[in-house]
Structures are given as structure tokens and as C-alpha cells.
Coordinates of C-alpha atoms in Angstrom, one line a residue:
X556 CA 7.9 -4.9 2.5
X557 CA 7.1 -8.5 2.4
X558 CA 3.8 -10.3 3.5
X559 CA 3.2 -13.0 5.6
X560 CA 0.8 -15.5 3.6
X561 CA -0.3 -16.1 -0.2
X562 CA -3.9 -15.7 -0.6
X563 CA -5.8 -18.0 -3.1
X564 CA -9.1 -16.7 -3.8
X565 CA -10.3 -14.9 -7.4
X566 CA -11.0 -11.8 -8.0
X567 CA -15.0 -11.5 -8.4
X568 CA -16.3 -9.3 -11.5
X569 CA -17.2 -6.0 -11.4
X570 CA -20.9 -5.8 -10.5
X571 CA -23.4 -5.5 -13.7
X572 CA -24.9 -2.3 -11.6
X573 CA -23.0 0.4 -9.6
X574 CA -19.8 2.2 -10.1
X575 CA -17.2 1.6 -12.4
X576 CA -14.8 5.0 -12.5
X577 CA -11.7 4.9 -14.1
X578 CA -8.7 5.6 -11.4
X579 CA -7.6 9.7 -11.5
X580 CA -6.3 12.2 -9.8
X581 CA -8.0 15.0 -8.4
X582 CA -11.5 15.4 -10.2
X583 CA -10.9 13.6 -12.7
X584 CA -13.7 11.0 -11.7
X585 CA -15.6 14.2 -13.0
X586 CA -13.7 14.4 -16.8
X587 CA -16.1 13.1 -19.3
X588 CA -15.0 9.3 -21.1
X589 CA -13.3 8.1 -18.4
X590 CA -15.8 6.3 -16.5
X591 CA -19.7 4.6 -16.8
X592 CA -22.0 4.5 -14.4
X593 CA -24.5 1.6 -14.5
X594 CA -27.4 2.6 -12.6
X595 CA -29.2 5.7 -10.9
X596 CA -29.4 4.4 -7.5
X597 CA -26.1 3.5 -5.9
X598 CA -23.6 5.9 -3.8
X599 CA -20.7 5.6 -2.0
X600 CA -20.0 7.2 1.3
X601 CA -16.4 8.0 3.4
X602 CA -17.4 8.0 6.9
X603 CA -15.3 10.5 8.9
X604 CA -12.2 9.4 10.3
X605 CA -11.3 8.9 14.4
X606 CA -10.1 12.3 15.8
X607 CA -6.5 12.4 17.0
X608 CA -5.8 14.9 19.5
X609 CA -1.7 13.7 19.6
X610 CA -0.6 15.8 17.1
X611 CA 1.9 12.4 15.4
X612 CA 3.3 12.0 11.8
X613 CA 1.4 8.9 11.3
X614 CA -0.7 8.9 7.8
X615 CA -4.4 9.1 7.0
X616 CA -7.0 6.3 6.2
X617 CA -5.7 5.6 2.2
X618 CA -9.3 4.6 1.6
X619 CA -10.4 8.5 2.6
X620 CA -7.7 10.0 0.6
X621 CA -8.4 8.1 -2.2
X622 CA -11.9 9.3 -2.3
X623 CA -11.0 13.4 -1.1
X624 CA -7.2 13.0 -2.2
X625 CA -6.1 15.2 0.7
X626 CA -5.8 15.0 4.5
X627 CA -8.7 16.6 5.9
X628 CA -11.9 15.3 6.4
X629 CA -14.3 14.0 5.0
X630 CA -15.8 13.5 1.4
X631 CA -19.0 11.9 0.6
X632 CA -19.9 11.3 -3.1
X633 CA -23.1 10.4 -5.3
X634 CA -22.8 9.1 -8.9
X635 CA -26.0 9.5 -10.6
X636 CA -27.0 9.0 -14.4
X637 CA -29.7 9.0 -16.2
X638 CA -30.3 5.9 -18.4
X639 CA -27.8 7.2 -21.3
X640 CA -24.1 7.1 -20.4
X641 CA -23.3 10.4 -22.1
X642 CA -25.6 12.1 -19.4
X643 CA -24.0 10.7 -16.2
X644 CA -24.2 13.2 -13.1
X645 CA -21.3 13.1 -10.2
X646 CA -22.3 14.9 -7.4
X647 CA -19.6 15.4 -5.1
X648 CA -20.3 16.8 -1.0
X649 CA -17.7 18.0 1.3
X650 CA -18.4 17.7 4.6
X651 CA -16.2 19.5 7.1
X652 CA -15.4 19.8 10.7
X653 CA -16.5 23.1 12.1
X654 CA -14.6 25.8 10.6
X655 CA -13.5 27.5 13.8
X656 CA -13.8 26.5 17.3
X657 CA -15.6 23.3 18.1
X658 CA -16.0 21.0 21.5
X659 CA -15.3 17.5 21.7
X660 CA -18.0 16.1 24.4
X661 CA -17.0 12.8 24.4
X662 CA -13.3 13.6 24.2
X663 CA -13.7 16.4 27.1
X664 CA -11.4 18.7 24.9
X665 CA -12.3 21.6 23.2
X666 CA -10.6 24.6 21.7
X667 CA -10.1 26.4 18.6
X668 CA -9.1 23.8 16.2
X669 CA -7.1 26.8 13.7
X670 CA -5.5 28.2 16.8
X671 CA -4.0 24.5 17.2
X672 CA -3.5 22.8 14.4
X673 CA -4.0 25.8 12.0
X674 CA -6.1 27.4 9.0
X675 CA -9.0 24.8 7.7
X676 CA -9.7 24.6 3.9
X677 CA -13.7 25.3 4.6
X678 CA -16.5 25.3 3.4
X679 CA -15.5 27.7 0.3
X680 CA -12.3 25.9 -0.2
X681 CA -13.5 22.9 0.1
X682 CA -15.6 23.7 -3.1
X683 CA -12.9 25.0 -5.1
X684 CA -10.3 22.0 -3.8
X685 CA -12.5 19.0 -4.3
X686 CA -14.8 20.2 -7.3
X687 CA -17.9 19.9 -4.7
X688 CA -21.3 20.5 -5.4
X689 CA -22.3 21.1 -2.0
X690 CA -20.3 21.9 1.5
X691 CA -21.2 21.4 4.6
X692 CA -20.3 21.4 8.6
X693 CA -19.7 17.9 9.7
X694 CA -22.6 19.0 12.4
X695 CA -24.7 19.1 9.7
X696 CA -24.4 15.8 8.4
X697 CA -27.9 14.1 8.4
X698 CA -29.4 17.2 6.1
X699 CA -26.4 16.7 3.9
X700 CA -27.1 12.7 3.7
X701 CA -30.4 13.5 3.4
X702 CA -29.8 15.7 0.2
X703 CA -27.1 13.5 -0.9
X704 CA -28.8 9.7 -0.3
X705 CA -32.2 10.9 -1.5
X706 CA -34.3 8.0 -4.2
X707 CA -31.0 5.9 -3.5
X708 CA -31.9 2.5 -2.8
X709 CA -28.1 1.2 -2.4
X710 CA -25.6 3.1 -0.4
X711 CA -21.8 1.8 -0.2
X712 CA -19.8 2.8 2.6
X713 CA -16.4 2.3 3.9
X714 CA -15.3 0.9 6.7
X715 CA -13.7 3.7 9.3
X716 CA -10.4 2.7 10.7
X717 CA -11.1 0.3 14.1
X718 CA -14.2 -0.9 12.5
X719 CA -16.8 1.2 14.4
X720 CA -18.9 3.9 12.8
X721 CA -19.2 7.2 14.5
X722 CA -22.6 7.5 16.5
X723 CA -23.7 10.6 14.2
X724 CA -22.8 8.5 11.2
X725 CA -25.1 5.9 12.3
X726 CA -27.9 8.1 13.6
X727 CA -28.0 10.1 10.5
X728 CA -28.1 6.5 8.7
X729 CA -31.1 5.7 10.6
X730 CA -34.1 8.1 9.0
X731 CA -33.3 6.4 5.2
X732 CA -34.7 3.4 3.7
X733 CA -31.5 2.8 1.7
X734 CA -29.8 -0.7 2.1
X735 CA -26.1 -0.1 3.2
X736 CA -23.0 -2.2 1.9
X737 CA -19.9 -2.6 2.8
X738 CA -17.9 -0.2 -0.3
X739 CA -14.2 -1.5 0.5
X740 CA -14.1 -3.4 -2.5
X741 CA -15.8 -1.4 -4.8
X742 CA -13.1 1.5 -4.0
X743 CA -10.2 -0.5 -3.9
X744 CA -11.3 -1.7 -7.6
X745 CA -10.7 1.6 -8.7
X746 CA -7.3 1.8 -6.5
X747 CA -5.5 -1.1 -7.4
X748 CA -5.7 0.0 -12.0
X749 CA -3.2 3.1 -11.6
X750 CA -3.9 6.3 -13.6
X751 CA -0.7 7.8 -15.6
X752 CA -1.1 10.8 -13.3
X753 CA -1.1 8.2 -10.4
X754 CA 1.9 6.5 -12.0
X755 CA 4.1 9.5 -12.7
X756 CA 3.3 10.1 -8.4
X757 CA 4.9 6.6 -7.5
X758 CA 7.8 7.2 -10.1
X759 CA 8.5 10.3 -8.2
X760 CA 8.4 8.2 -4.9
X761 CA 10.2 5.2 -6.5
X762 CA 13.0 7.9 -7.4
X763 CA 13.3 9.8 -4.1
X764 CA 13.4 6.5 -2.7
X765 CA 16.0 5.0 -4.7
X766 CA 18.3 8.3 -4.1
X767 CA 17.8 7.7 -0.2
X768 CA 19.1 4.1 -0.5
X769 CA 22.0 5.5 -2.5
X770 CA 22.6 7.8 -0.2
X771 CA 22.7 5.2 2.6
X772 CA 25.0 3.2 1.2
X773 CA 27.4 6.1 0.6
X774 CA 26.8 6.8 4.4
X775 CA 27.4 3.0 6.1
X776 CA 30.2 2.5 8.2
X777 CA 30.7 -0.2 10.9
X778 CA 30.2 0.9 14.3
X779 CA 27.0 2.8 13.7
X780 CA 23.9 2.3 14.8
X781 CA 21.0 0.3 12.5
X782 CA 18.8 3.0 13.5
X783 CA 21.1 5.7 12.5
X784 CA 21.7 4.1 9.0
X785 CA 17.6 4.6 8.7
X786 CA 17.6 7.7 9.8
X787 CA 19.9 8.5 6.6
X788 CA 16.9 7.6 4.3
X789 CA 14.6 10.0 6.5
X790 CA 16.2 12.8 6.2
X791 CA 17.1 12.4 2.1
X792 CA 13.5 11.2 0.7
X793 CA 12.4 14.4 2.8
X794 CA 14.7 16.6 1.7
X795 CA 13.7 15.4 -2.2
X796 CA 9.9 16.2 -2.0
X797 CA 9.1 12.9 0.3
X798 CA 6.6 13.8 3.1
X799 CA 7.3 11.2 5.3
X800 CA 8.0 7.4 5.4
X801 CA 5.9 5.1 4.0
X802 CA 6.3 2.6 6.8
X803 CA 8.4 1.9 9.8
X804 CA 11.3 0.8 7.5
X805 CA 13.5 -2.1 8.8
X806 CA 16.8 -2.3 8.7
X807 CA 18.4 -5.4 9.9
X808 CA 22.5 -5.7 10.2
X809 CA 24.1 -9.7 10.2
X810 CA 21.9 -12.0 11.7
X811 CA 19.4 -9.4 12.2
X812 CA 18.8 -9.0 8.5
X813 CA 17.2 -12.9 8.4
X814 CA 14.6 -11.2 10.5
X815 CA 11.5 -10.6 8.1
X816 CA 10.3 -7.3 9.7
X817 CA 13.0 -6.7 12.4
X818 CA 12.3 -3.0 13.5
X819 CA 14.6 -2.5 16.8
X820 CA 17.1 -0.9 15.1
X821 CA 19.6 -0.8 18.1
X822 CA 22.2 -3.4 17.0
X823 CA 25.9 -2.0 15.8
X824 CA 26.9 -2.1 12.0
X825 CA 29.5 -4.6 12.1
X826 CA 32.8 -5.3 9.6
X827 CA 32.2 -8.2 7.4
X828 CA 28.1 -8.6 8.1
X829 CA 25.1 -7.6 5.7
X830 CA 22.9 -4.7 6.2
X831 CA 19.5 -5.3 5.4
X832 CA 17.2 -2.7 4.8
X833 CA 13.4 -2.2 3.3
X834 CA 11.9 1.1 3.2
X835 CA 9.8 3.8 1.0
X836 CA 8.4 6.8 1.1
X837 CA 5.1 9.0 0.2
X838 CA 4.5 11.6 -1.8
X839 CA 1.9 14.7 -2.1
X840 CA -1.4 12.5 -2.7
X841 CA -0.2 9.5 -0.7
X842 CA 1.6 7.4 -3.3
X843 CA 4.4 5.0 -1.5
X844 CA 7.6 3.1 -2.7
X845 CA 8.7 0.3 -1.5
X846 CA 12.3 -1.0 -1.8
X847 CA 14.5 -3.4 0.0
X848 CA 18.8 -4.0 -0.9
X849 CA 20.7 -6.0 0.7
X850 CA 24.8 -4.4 1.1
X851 CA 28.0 -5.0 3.0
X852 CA 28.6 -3.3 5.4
X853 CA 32.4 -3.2 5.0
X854 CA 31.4 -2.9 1.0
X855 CA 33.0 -6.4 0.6
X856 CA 30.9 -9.5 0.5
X857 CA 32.0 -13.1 1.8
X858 CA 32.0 -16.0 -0.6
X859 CA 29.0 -17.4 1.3
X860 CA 27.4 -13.9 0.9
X861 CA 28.5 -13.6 -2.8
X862 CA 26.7 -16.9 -3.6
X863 CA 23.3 -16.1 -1.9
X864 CA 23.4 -12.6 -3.1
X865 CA 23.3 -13.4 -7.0
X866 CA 20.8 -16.2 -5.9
X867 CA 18.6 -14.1 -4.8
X868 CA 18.7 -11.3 -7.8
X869 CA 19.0 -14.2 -10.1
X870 CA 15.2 -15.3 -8.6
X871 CA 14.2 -11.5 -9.0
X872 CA 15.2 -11.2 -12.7
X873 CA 13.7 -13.9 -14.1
X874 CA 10.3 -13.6 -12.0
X875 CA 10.4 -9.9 -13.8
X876 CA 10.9 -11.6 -17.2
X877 CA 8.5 -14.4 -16.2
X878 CA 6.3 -11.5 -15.8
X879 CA 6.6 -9.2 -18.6
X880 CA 6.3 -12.2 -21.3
X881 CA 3.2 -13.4 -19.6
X882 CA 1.5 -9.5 -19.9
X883 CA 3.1 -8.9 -23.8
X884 CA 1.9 -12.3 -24.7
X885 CA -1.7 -11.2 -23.1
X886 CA -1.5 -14.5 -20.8
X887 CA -3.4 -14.0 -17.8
X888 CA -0.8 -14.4 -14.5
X889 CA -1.7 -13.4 -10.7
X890 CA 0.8 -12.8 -7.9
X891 CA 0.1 -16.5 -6.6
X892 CA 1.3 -17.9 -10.1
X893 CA 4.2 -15.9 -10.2
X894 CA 4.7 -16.1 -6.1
X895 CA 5.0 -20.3 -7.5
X896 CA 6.9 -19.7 -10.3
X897 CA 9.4 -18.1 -7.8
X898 CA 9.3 -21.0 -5.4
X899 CA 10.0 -23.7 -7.9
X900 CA 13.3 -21.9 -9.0
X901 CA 14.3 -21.2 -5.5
X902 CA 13.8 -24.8 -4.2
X903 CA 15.9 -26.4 -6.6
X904 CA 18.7 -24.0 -6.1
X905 CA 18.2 -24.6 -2.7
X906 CA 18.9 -28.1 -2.9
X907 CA 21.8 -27.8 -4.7
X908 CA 23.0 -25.5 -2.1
X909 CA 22.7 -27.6 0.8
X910 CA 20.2 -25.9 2.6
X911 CA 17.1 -28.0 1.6
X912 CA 17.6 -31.6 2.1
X913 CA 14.0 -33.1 1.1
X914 CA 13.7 -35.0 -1.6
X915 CA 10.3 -35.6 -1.8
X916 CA 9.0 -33.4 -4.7
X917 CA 9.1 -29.7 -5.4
X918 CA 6.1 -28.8 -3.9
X919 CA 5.2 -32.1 -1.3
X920 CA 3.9 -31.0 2.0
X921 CA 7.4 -31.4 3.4
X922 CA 9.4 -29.9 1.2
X923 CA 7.4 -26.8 1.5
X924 CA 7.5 -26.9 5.3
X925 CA 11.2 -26.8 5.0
X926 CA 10.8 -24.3 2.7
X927 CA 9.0 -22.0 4.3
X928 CA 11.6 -22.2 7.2
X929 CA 14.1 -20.2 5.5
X930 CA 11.6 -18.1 2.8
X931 CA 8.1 -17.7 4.5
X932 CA 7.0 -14.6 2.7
X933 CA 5.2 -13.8 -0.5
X934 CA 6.9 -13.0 -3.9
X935 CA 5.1 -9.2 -3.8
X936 CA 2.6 -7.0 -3.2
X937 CA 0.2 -4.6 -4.4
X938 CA 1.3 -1.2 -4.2
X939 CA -0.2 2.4 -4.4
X940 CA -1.9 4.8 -1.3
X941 CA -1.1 1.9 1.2
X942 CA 2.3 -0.6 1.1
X943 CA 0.3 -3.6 1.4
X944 CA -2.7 -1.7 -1.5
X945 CA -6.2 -2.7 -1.5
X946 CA -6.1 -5.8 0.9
X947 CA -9.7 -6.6 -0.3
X948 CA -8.4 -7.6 -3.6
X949 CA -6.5 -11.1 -3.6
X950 CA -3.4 -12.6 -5.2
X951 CA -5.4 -14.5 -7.1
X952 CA -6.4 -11.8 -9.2
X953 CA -5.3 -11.5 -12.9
X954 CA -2.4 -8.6 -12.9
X955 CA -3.6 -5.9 -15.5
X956 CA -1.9 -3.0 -17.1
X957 CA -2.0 -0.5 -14.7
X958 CA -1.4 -2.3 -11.2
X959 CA 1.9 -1.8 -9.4
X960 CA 3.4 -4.6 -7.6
X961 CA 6.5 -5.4 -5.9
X962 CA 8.9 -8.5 -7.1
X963 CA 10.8 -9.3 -3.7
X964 CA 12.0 -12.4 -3.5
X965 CA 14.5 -13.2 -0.3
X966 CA 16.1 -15.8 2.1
X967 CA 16.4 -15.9 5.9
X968 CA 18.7 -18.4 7.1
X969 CA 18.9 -18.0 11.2
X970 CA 22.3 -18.2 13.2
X971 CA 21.3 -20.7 14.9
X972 CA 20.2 -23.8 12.4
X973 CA 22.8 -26.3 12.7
X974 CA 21.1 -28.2 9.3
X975 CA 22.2 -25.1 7.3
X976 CA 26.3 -25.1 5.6
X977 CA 28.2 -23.3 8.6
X978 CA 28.9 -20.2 6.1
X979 CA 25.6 -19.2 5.4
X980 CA 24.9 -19.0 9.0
X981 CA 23.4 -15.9 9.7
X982 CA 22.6 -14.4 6.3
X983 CA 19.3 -12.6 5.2
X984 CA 19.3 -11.0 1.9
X985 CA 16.1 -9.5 0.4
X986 CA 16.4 -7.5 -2.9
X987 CA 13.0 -5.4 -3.7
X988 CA 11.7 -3.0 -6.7
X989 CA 8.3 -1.7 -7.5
X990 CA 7.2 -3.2 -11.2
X991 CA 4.6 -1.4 -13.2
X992 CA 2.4 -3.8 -15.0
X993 CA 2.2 -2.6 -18.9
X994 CA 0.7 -4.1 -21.8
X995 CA 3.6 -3.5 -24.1

């Protein structure tokens, strides 16, 4: 899914004290080599999550799950080493909600959260399931912070979903003389480098997903409905091991499809017109894919659609080749490099094709403005627990073996610009695949 504006700040280094722990799946942070810790007196806290008491299929806080890898709540974790690596001590804390019946003052609701939603991992599971040191009821959170934050003078901790900290967080907060940071950054440092275990999740999504587009196309016809062409990918990435989508997929038919993220979905598949559509899907541990083709609907393109078609996988190709010579050669290249790489190529095509008509210079103020009217979107992504991953980390960052990005180059030419050749009118193509960045 494409994004709206290049950033163009560096990546800052990894702090000389704190954490630095090697991206893993479930307790690994906790297998010895894989990780250093710096300093004695640092910690990183999840804050719980808002409470839903609508029962929806929308997904948890990737930040949380990244820390506790599953979908109840909550995790709080201490790293703590003596002054030789070899003797570093994780302490992991589980704090959970009450394990059977609990009141929600604020809320007015109450009941017996088993009876409704059902069985809770615990206190006991929540040992055996995270690795924990120590559990604990989410009522007793300022004894476990006290246990847990005790001699530390820096405490990192996540922002909670709408920006506002619970009150009990902040009260228990209150009785430490700790300084408390923001630890977004430090955990989406540790997101963004991909595990092979973490890797071998997003194949799986990548694969699922891929089969649902397959099976889409197999399934068009003209005369249904956009939404019910979407549908089609629901139903197979679940019925392959997906748990849900990744995101409110688009899919755009004719001059829908030169919408960037057209979600209606209530327009007729028509004989003769594109279908565009982006979508993914996530997997046990919250790893998404995200893909985008562009198809006929009738399974025949037009000339006009022929030509932009191959333009557009043409620009996709050689940005992935761009790509993997820059990382084999060891030559440092961020998403904003290739994102410009990716514009140069496109403009002068573009020209030749009639639908730019500047002349002032690849990359003058104008000929970007009329640029941007027809390809306003980024060249990718980072991808992993979240479609747009670790948002505190910029495009301007050097891509590193392990990151997953997405290459998606596109064009949106509306049905209603008289400057553009009458028979691209109306055409929005998009072409999307997740790219693993390697060092050979």
C-alpha cells in the first residue's frame, strides 16, 4: 500500500547506552549471543492497551505484540547486565488483566471477562508462554513496577494507541525517581532488522497472499461487484493459515483504479477496464504482506493499457536490480535514493509518452509538480508487524540485510485531464511485491 510523502531525515545511531537486542521470535531476546546490553540501568515498558468492549476483527497495537508476541495484554520487560556482556540478565514481567471477573468503573461495564470473550492465559500461562520471570494482575501494577523499575535511572516506554497513558500507568509512574523516555524508536530499531524466524513468517504471508490474488484473478468477471472481487482474497488467505487482512485492501475497477487508496468498493467490474487491487494479509505473530496487480478485467488489455502496463513493471524491475547491486556491492542506498532513482526513469518515459510536457529539467520544481499529479506516492515501504513498519524510522535510512520493503511503483492518470493522450484516460496501474533486503 503506497504512502503519501518521502521522508528525508537520517537514521540516528544506535545509542552508546541502552538496548541493543537482536530481532527474534518468541524468547529469543532471552537466547544467549544474540544481543548486548550496554548498561545496567535502562528498561523498556508496554503500557497496556485501550479496552474494547466491541468485540471487532481489527488488530492489536504491533508495538505491544512485538514486545509480548501475542494478543493479550500486557508485557513489561527489564534488561539488566552486569558490567561483562557474557553475564547480561533479561527479566521479563507479565502483567495481566484480572483472571476472572473484573469491573470497568469508568466504562460502567462489568462482567466475567472468560464468560465473554473466553479462557485467559493467566498468571501461570503467562509464565510458561512468554518466558516470564514474574506475573502479575494488571491491579497490581505499581508493586510490579516497583519490583521491576527498581536502581533504574532510565525507563523507555511506548506510546499507547491515542497518545494518552492510562491513569494507573501514570500514578504507578509517579512514586519512582526514574527519568521516562519516549521507547518508540528504540523498539522499532529492533523491528525494522528481520529475524530468519521473522522472515520465514512474512514468506508464509507473502505466499498466502500471492495465492489469494491468483485466485482472484481466476474469479473476475464483468458485472460483479469491486467489493465482491475483495471479498475473494478474504476468504482464500483465511482459508490458507491467514488470520485476517492486513489492511482495508483497495480494489479499484477503470477509472477507479487511478484512485491511490479508493476503498468504496461499490462500482461494477466492467468489460474492457482494469481492476486494480492492493491487499495482504497476517499471519500467527502479526507478520503482513503487502501486494498490489494490476489485470483486465475482460483478461484482455487495450493498446493504451498494454503500453502503461510494461511501463510500469519495467520501472519495478530495474528499481529491484538498482537495489540488489547497490546491497551486493555493499553501497549504502535508502528508500529516498531509490524512491529518485525510480522518478528519474519514470519522468523521461513520461515525456516520451505524452503525458508530461515540461521541459524544464528532470527534477525542476515544475516538472515535479506535474509529476506528482499523475504518481504522488512513494516508491515503498517498510514492512513487517504493521503495513506502513516502524514509522519512527525514515526513508532516509541506509536499507540493511534484514529489512523488508515494498518496490511499488505506479501511475494514476484521472478521466478527466484533457492534457493527457485521450487513450490513457482513465488508467491506474500499480504493480507491488515485498523485497527482502539480503547481503548476497
Amino acid at each position: 500500500m503506497p504512502a503519501a510523502r518521502p521522508a528525508r531525515h537520517g537514521l540516528p545511531g544506535a545509542p552508546r547506552q541502552g538496548v541493543r537486542v537482536h530481532a527474534q521470535q518468541l524468547g529469543a531476546h532471552r537466547q544467549r549471543g544474540r544481543g548486548q546490553v550496554h548498561d545496567t540501568r535502562h528498561s523498556v515498558g508496554v503500557p497496556p492497551e485501550q479496552q474494547l468492549h466491541v468485540p471487532h476483527g481489527a488488530r492489536g497495537a504491533g508495538r505491544a505484540r512485538r514486545a509480548a508476541q501475542d494478543t493479550e495484554q500486557v508485557l513489561l520487560r527489564a534488561v539488566r547486565a552486569t558490567p561483562r556482556p557474557a553475564q547480561v540478565r533479561d527479566s521479563i514481567t507479565a502483567i495481566s488483566p484480572t483472571e476472572n471477573c473484573y469491573a470497568d468503573a469508568n466504562e460502567g461495564w462489568g462482567g466475567c471477562s472468560e464468560q465473554w470473550d473466553g479462557a485467559r492465559i493467566g498468571l501461570d500461562g503467562a509464565k510458561e508462554r512468554y518466558l516470564a520471570d514474574d506475573a502479575y494482575q494488571l491491579t497490581d501494577l505499581s508493586p510490579a513496577m516497583g519490583k521491576l523499575l527498581s536502581g533504574m535511572e532510565r525507563v523507555f516506554v511506548l506510546k499507547p494507541d491515542g497518545g494518552r497513558y492510562s491513569p494507573a500507568f501514570v500514578e504507578a509512574t509517579q512514586a519512582f525517581h526514574s527519568k521516562f523516555f519516549a521507547g518508540d524508536f528504540l523498539v522499532e530499531q529492533l523491528r525494522v532488522v528481520k529475524s530468519e524466524n521473522e522472515l520465514n513468517r512474512m514468506r508464509f504471508a507473502a505466499d498466502i497472499g500471492a495465492q489469494g490474488f491468483i485466485d482472484m484473478m481466476k474469479n473476475t468477471r464483468p458485472g460483479m461487484t469491486e467489493l465482491a472481487l475483495g471479498s475473494t482474497f478474504e476468504g482464500s488467505v483465511k482459508k490458507n493459515g491467514a488470520l485476517w487482512n492486513a489492511f482495508p485492501n483497495v480494489v479499484g475497477s477503470g477509472s477507479n483504479a487511478a484512485v491511490i487508496h479508493y476503498l468504496s468498493k461499490r462500482d461494477l467490474l466492467r468489460e474492457n477496464e482494469l481492476v486494480l487491487v492492493d491487499s495482504g494479509c497476517e499471519v500467527a505473530g502479526g507478520y503482513a504482506s503487502d501486494i498490489t496487480r494490476t489485470w483486465p478485467v475482460g483478461g484482455k488489455l487495450t493498446s493504451g493499457q498494454t503500453t502503461m502496463y510494461e511501463f510500469v513493471l519495467d520501472v519495478q524491475k530495474k528499481c529491484i536490480e538498482h537495489l540488489r547491486k547497490k546491497i551486493e556491492t555493499e553501497e549504502s542506498i535508502t528508500l529516498n535514493e531509490l524512491h529518485d532513482y525510480s522518478v528519474e526513469i519514470m519522468m523521461e518515459r513520461m515525456l516520451d509518452f505524452g503525458i508530461l510536457k515540461n521541459k524544464g529539467g528532470a527534477f525542476s520544481r515544475s516538472a515535479m509538480r506535474e509529476f506528482q499529479k499523475y504518481n504522488p506516492t512513494h516508491i515503498g515501504h517498510y514492512l513487517g508487524m504493521d503495513t506502513h513498519d516502524t514509522p519512527h524510522i525514515t526513508r532516509g535510512a541506509p536499507l540493511v540485510p534484514g529489512m523488508v520493503v515494498t518496490v511499488e511503483p505506479g501511475i494514476y492518470l484521472p478521466k478527466n485531464d484533457l492534457n493527457l493522450p485521450e487513450e490513457l484516460r482513465g488508467i491506474g496501474i500499480r504493480i507491488e511485491d515485498d523485497v527482502v533486503v539480503r547481503a548476497s
